Coordinates of C-alpha atoms in Angstrom, one line a residue:
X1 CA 0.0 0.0 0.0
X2 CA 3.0 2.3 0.9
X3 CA 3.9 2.3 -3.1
X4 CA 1.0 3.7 -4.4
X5 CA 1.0 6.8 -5.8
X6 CA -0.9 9.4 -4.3
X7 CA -2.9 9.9 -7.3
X8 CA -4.4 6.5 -7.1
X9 CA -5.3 6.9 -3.9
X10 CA -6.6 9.8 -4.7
X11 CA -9.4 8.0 -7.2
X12 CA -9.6 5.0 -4.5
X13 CA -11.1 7.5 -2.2
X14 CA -12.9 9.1 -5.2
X15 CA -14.8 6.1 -5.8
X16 CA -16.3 6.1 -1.9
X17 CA -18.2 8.5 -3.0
X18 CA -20.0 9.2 0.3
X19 CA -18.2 11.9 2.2
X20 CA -18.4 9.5 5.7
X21 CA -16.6 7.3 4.1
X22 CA -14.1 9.5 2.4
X23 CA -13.3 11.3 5.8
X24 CA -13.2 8.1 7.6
X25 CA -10.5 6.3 5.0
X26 CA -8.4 8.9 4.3
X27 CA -7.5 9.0 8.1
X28 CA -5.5 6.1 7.3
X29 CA -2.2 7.9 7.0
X30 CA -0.4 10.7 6.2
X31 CA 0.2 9.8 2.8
X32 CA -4.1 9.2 2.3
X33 CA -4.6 12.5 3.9
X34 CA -2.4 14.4 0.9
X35 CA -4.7 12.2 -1.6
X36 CA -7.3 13.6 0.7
X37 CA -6.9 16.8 0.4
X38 CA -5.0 17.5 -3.4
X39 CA -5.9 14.4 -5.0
X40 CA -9.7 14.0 -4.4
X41 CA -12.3 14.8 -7.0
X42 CA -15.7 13.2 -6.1
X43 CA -17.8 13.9 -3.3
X44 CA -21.3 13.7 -2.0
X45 CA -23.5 14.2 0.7
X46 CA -26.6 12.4 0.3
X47 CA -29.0 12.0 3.4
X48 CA -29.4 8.3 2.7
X49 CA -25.7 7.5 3.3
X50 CA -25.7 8.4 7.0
X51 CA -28.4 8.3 9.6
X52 CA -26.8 11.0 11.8
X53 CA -27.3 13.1 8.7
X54 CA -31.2 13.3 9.8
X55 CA -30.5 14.1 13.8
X56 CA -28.3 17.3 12.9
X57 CA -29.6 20.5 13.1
X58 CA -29.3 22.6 9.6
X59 CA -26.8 25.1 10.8
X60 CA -24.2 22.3 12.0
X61 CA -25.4 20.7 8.7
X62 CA -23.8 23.8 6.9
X63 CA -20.5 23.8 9.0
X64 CA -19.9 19.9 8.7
X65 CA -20.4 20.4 4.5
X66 CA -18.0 23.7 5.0
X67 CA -15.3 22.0 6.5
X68 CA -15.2 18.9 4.5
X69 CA -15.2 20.5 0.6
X70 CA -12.4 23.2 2.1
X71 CA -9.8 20.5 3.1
X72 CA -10.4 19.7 -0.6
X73 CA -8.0 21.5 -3.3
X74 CA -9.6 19.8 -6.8
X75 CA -13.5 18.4 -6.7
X76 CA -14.8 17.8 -9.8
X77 CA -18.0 16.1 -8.5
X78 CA -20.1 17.4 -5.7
X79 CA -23.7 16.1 -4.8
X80 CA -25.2 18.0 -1.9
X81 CA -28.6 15.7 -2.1
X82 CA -30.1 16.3 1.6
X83 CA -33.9 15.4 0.9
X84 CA -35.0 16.2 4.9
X85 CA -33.6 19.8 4.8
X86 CA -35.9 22.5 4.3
X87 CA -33.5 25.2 3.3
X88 CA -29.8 26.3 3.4
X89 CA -28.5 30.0 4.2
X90 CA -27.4 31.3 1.3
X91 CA -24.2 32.3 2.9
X92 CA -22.5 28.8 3.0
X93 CA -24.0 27.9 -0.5
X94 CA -22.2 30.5 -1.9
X95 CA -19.2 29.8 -0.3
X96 CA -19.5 26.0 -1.6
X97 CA -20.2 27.4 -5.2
X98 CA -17.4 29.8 -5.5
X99 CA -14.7 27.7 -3.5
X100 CA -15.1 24.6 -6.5
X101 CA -16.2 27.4 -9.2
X102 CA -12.7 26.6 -11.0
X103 CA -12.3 22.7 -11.1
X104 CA -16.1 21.6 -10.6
X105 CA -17.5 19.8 -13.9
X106 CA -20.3 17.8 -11.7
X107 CA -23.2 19.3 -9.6
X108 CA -26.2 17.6 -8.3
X109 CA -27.8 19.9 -5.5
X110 CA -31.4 19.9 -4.4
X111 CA -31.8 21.5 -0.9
X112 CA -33.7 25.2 -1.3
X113 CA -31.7 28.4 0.0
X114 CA -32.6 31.5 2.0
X115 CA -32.6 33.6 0.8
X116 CA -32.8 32.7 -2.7
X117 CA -30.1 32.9 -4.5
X118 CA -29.4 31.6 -8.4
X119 CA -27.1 29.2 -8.5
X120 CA -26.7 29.5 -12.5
X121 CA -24.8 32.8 -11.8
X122 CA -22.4 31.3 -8.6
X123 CA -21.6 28.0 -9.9
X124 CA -18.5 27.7 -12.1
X125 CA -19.6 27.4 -15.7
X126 CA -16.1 27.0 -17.7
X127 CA -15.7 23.9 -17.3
X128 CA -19.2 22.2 -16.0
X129 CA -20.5 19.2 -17.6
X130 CA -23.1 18.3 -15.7
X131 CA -25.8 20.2 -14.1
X132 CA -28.4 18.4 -12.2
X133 CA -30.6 21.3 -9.8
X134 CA -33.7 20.6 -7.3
X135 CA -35.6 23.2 -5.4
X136 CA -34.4 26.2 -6.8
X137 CA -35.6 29.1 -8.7
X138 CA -33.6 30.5 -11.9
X139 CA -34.1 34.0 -13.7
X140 CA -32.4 36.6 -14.9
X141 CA -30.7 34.2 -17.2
X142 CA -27.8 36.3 -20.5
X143 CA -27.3 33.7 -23.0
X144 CA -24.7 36.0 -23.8
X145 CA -22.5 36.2 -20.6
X146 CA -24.0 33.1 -19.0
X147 CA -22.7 30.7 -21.1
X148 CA -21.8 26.7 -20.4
X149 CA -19.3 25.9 -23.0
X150 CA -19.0 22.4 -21.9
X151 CA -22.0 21.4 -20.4
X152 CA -23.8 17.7 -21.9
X153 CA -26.3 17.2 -19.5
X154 CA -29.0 19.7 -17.5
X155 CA -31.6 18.4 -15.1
X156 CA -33.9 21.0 -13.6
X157 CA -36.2 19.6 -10.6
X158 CA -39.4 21.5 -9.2
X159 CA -37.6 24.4 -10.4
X160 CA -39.2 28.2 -10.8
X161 CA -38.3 29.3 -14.1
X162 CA -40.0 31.2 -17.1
X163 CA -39.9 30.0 -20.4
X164 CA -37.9 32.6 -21.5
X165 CA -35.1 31.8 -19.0
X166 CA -35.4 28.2 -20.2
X167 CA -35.2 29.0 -23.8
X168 CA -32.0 31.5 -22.8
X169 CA -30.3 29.0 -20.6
X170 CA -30.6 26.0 -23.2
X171 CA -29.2 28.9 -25.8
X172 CA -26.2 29.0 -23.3
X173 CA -25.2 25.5 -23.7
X174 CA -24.2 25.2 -27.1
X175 CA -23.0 21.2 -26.5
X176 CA -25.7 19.8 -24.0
X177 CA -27.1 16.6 -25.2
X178 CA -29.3 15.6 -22.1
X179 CA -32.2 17.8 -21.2
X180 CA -34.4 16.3 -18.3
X181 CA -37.1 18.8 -17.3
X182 CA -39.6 18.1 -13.8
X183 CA -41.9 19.1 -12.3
X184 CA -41.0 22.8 -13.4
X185 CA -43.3 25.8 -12.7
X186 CA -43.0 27.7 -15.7
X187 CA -44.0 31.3 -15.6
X188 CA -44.9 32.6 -19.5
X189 CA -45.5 36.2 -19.7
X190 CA -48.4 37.7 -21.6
X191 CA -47.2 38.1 -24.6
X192 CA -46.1 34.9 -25.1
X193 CA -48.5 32.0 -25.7
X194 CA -46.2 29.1 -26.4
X195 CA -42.5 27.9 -24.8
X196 CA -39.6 27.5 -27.4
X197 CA -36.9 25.5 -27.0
X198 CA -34.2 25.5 -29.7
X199 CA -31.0 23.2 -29.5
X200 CA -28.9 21.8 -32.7
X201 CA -27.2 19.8 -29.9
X202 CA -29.5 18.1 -27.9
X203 CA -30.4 14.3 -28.5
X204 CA -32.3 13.3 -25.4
X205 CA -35.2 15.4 -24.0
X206 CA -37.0 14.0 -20.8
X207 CA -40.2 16.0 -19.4
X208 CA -42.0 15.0 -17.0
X209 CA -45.4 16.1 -14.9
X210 CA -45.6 19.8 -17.0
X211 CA -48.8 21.6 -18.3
X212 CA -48.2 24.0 -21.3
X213 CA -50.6 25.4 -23.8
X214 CA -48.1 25.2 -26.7
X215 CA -44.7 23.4 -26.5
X216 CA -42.1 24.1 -29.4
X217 CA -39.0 22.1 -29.9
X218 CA -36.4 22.8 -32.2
X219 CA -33.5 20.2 -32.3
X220 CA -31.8 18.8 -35.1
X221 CA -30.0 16.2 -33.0
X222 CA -33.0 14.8 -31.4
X223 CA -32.8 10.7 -30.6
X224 CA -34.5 9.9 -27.4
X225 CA -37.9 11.6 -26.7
X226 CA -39.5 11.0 -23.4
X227 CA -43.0 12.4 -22.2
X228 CA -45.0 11.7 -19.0
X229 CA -47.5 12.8 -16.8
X230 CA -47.7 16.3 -19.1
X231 CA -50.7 18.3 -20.1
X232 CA -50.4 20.1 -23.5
X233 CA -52.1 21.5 -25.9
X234 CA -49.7 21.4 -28.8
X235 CA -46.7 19.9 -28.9
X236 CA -44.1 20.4 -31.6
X237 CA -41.2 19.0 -32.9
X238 CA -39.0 20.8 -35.4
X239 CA -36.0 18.6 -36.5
X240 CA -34.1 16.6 -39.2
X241 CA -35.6 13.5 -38.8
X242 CA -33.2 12.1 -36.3
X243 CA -35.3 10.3 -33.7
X244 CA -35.0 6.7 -32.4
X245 CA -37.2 6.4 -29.6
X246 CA -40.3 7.8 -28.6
X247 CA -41.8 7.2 -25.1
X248 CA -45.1 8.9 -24.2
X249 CA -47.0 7.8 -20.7
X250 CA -50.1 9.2 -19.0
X251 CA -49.8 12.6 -21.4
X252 CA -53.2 14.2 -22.5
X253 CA -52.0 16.0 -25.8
X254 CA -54.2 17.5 -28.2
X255 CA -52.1 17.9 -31.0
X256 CA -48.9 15.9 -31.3
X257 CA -46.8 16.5 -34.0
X258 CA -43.0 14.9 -34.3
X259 CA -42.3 15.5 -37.7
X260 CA -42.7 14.0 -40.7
X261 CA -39.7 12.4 -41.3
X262 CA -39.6 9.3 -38.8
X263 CA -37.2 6.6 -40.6
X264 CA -35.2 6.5 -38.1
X265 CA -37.4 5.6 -35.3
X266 CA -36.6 2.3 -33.7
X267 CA -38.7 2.4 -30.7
X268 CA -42.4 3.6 -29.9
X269 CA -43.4 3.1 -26.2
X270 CA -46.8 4.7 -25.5
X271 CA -49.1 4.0 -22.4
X272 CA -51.8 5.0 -20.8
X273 CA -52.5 7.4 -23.8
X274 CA -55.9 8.1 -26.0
X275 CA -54.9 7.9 -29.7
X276 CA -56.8 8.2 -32.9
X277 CA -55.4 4.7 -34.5
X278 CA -55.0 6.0 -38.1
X279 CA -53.3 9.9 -37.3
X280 CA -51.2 7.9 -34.9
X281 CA -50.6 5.1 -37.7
X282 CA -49.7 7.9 -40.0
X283 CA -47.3 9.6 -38.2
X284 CA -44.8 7.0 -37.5
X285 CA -45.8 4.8 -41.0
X286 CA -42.6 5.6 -42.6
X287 CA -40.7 3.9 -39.6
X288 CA -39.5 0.9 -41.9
X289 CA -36.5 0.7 -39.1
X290 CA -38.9 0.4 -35.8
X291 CA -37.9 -2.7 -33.8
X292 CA -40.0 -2.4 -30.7
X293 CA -43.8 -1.5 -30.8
X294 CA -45.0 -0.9 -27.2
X295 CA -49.2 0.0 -27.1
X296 CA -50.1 0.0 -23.4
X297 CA -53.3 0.5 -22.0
X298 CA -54.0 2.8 -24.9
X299 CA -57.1 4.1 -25.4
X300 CA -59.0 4.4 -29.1
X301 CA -60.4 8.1 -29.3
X302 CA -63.2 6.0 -31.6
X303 CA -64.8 3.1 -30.2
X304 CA -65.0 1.6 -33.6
X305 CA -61.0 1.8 -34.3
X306 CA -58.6 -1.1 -34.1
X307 CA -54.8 -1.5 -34.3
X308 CA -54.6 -2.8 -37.6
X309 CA -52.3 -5.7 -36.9
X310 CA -51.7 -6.3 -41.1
X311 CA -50.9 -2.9 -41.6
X312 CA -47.8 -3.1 -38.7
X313 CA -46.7 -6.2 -40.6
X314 CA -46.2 -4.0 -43.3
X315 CA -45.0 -1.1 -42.6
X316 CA -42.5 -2.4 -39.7
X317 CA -40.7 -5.4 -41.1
X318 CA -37.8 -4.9 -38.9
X319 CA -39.9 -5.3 -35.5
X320 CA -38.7 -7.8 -33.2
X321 CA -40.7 -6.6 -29.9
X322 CA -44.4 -6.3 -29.5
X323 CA -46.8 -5.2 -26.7
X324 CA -50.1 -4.5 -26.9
X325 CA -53.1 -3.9 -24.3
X326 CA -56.3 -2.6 -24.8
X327 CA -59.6 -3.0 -24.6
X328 CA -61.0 -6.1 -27.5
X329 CA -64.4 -5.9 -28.6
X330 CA -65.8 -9.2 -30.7
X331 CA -66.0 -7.4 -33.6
X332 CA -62.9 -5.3 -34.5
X333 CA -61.0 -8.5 -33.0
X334 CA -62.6 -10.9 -35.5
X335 CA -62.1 -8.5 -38.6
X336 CA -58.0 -8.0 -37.2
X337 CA -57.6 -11.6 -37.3
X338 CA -59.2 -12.6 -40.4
X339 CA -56.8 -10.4 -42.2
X340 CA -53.9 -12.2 -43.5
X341 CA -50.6 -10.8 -41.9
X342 CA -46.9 -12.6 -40.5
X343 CA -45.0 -10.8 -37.9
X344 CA -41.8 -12.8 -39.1
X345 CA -38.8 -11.2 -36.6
X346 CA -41.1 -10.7 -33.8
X347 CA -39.2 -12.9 -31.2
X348 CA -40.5 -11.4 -28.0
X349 CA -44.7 -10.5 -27.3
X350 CA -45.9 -9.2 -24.3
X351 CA -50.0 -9.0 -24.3
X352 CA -52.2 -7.7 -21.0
X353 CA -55.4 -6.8 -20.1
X354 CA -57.8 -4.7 -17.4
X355 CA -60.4 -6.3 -17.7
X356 CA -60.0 -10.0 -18.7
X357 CA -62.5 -11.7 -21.0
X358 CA -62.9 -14.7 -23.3
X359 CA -61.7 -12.6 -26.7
X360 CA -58.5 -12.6 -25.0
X361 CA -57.6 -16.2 -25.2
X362 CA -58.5 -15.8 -29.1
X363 CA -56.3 -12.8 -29.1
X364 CA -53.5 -14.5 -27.8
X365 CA -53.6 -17.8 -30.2
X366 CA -54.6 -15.9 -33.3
X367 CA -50.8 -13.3 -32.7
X368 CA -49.0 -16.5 -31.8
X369 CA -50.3 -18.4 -35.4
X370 CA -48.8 -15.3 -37.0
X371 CA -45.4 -14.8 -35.0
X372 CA -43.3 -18.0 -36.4
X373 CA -40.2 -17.2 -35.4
X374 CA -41.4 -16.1 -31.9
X375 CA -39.2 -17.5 -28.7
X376 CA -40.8 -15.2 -25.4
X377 CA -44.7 -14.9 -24.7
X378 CA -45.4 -12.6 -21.8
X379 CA -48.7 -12.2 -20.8
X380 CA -49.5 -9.4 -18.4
X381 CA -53.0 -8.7 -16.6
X382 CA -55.1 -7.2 -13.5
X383 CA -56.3 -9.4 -11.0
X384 CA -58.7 -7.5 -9.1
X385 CA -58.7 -8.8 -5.0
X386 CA -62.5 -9.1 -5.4
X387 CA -63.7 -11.5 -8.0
X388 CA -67.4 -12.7 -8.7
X389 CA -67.8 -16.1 -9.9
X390 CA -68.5 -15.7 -13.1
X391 CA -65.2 -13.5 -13.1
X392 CA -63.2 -16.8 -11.6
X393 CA -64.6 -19.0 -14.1
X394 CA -63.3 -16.7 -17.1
X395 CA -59.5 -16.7 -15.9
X396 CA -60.0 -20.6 -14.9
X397 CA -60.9 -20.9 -18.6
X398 CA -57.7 -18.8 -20.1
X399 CA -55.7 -20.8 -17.4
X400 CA -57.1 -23.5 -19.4
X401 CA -56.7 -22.5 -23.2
X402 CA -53.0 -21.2 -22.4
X403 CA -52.2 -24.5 -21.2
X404 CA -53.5 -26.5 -24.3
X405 CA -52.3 -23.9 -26.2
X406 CA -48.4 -23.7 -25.4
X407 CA -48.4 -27.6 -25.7
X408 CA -48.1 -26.2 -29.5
X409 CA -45.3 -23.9 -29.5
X410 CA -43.2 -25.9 -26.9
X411 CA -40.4 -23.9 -28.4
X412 CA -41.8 -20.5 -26.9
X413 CA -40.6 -19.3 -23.3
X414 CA -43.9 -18.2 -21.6
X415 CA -44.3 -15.8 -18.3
X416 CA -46.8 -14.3 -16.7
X417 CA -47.1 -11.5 -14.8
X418 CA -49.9 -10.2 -12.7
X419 CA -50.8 -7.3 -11.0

């Protein structure tokens, strides 16, 4: 141990992570306590990593943070996650910011300040790379003299910002490619109706539980495009065609519009969604690439519509990964399976239900006639704790069919999974 160099024990105590730990190890020796303090780059404070964390009062919170990141000469990581604090004093915040402002290139900090303070203009933006911020509020942002030049990644957490600021901030990161927004409260002024976001850069956008009338995206780069829990009106998506995965759950969306060139999609996971089957069909039709197909407790904005099971044969000849669960009436599910239609690469199907009925052991035996090359059946449903009879008898007789069923495809790996 004596002949290690100091800079390897400087990344041994880098990869504790946990400041306890950190503090506790590098009293080891003299020798651990240079790595200590010249050679130590990572550090965190996370109120899960130490139960004494909860019993201390805020203001010895501060000084026990203070002393620990000042025996430090060169952090490039700092997490200050401390979910039971209410607030910090601005004063030691600062003092954290602007004493790591020259080597930091990783902060993840979600405790509120008083008073407020924005962090965007204390932290050290030269050489940050990744910006993850809870609890705060941001304005007052100059895309101009603000600017991240090496920033990749920016998560914003119940955080008070308008959409102006937004649009300036992403403006001042010229190279992020990971945009994860939360839970914001966005403030739009009067004059404007819709929030703009515009980044040749980015390629994965995450939002998550935010109402907007009109949301406009502008990036050229785009790959990964998550939505969930969001209310919009209109949402937008100005691009090159660039897009491999789309994700939408629990999002009530009048007008969706991604585009119109979607070759390169590969993945399409919505749940918990009302669609209309054929503008939905439409707009990722020309997906000749897609290889997973995920329709999850979707919900047909006509009661008359069906998933057109022929028409996905031929329009995604590359898919390999199936799910589907939604509501089968007799007659839609008769008409989809009379159609003739092979879903030749599919190798993995998950199917599920809500409310389970005897169309559904037709459902699943009619897809597995058509799925020759299939090796993985998952079937996925809602057992409700309080069952009639007559409900019993009907997942007695599916129990049944599946059984008799899978004595025909021996070769398929079947699982069940029940909620």
């Amino acid at each position: 141990m004596e002949r290690l160099p100091v800079e390897v024990i400087g990344n041994i105590l880098s990869r504790l992570g946990a400041a306890r730990d950190v503090v506790i190890a590098s009293a080891t020796c003299r020798k651990w306590r240079e790595a200590w303090r010249v050679h130590l780059h990572t550090l965190s404070f996370n109120s899960n990593d130490w139960p004494v964390y909860h019993e201390l009062t805020t203001s010895r919170l501060e000084i026990l943070i203070t002393q620990t990141i000042f025996q430090t000469t060169g952090l490039q990581c700092l997490s200050i996650i401390m979910d039971d604090v209410d607030e910090f004093s601005a004063a030691p915040v600062i003092a954290w910011l602007m004493y790591t402002r020259d080597s930091l290139r990783q902060l993840h900090y979600n405790v509120r300040t008083s008073p407020t303070i924005n962090i965007i203009e204390k932290c050290g933006r030269q050489k940050l790379q990744v910006l993850n911020l809870s609890h705060n509020t941001i304005s007052g942002i100059e895309p101009s003299y603000q600017r991240f030049p090496c920033l990749k990644s920016l998560s914003l957490s119940h955080i008070s910002i308008s959409a102006l600021d937004l649009s300036y901030l992403l403006t001042a990161c010229p190279k992020v490619e990971i945009l994860t927004l939360l839970s914001l409260e966005i403030a739009m002024s009067d004059a404007q109706a819709s929030m703009e976001l515009n980044s040749p850069s980015l390629k994965d956008l995450s939002v998550e539980a935010i109402s907007l009338e009109k949301f406009i995206l502008e990036a050229d780069s785009l790959e990964k495009l998550q939505l969930k829990d969001c209310t919009l009106e209109v949402f937008e998506l100005v691009g090159k065609g660039t897009l491999k995965l789309l994700k939408i759950d629990d999002v009530s969306v009048i007008q969706l519009d991604i585009g119109e060139n979607t070759e390169n999609l590969e993945v399409v996971d919505v749940s918990n969604f009302t669609i209309m089957w054929t503008k939905f069909h439409h707009m990722i039709s020309k997906a000749s690439r897609l290889r997973g197909l995920r329709l999850w407790g979707v919900v047909f904005d006509d009661e008359d519509e069906i998933v057109d099971m022929e028409t996905i044969s031929v329009c995604f000849p590359q898919l390999t990964q199936l799910s589907l669960c939604y509501d089968l009436k007799e007659g839609s599910l008769q008409y989809s399976l009379q159609r003739l239609f092979e879903l030749k690469n599919v190798i993995m199907l998950e199917l599920g239900w809500t409310v389970i009925t005897d169309l559904f052991s037709q459902w699943v035996a009619g897809l597995l006639e058509r799925c020759p090359h299939l090796r993985k059946l998952i079937i996925n449903g809602v057992v409700s704790e309080a069952k009639s009879h007559e409900e019993c008898q009907v997942l007695a007789n599916f129990t049944t069919s599946i059984v008799s069923l899978m004595r025909k495809y021996l070769h398929v790996d079947v699982q069940f999974e029940y909620e």
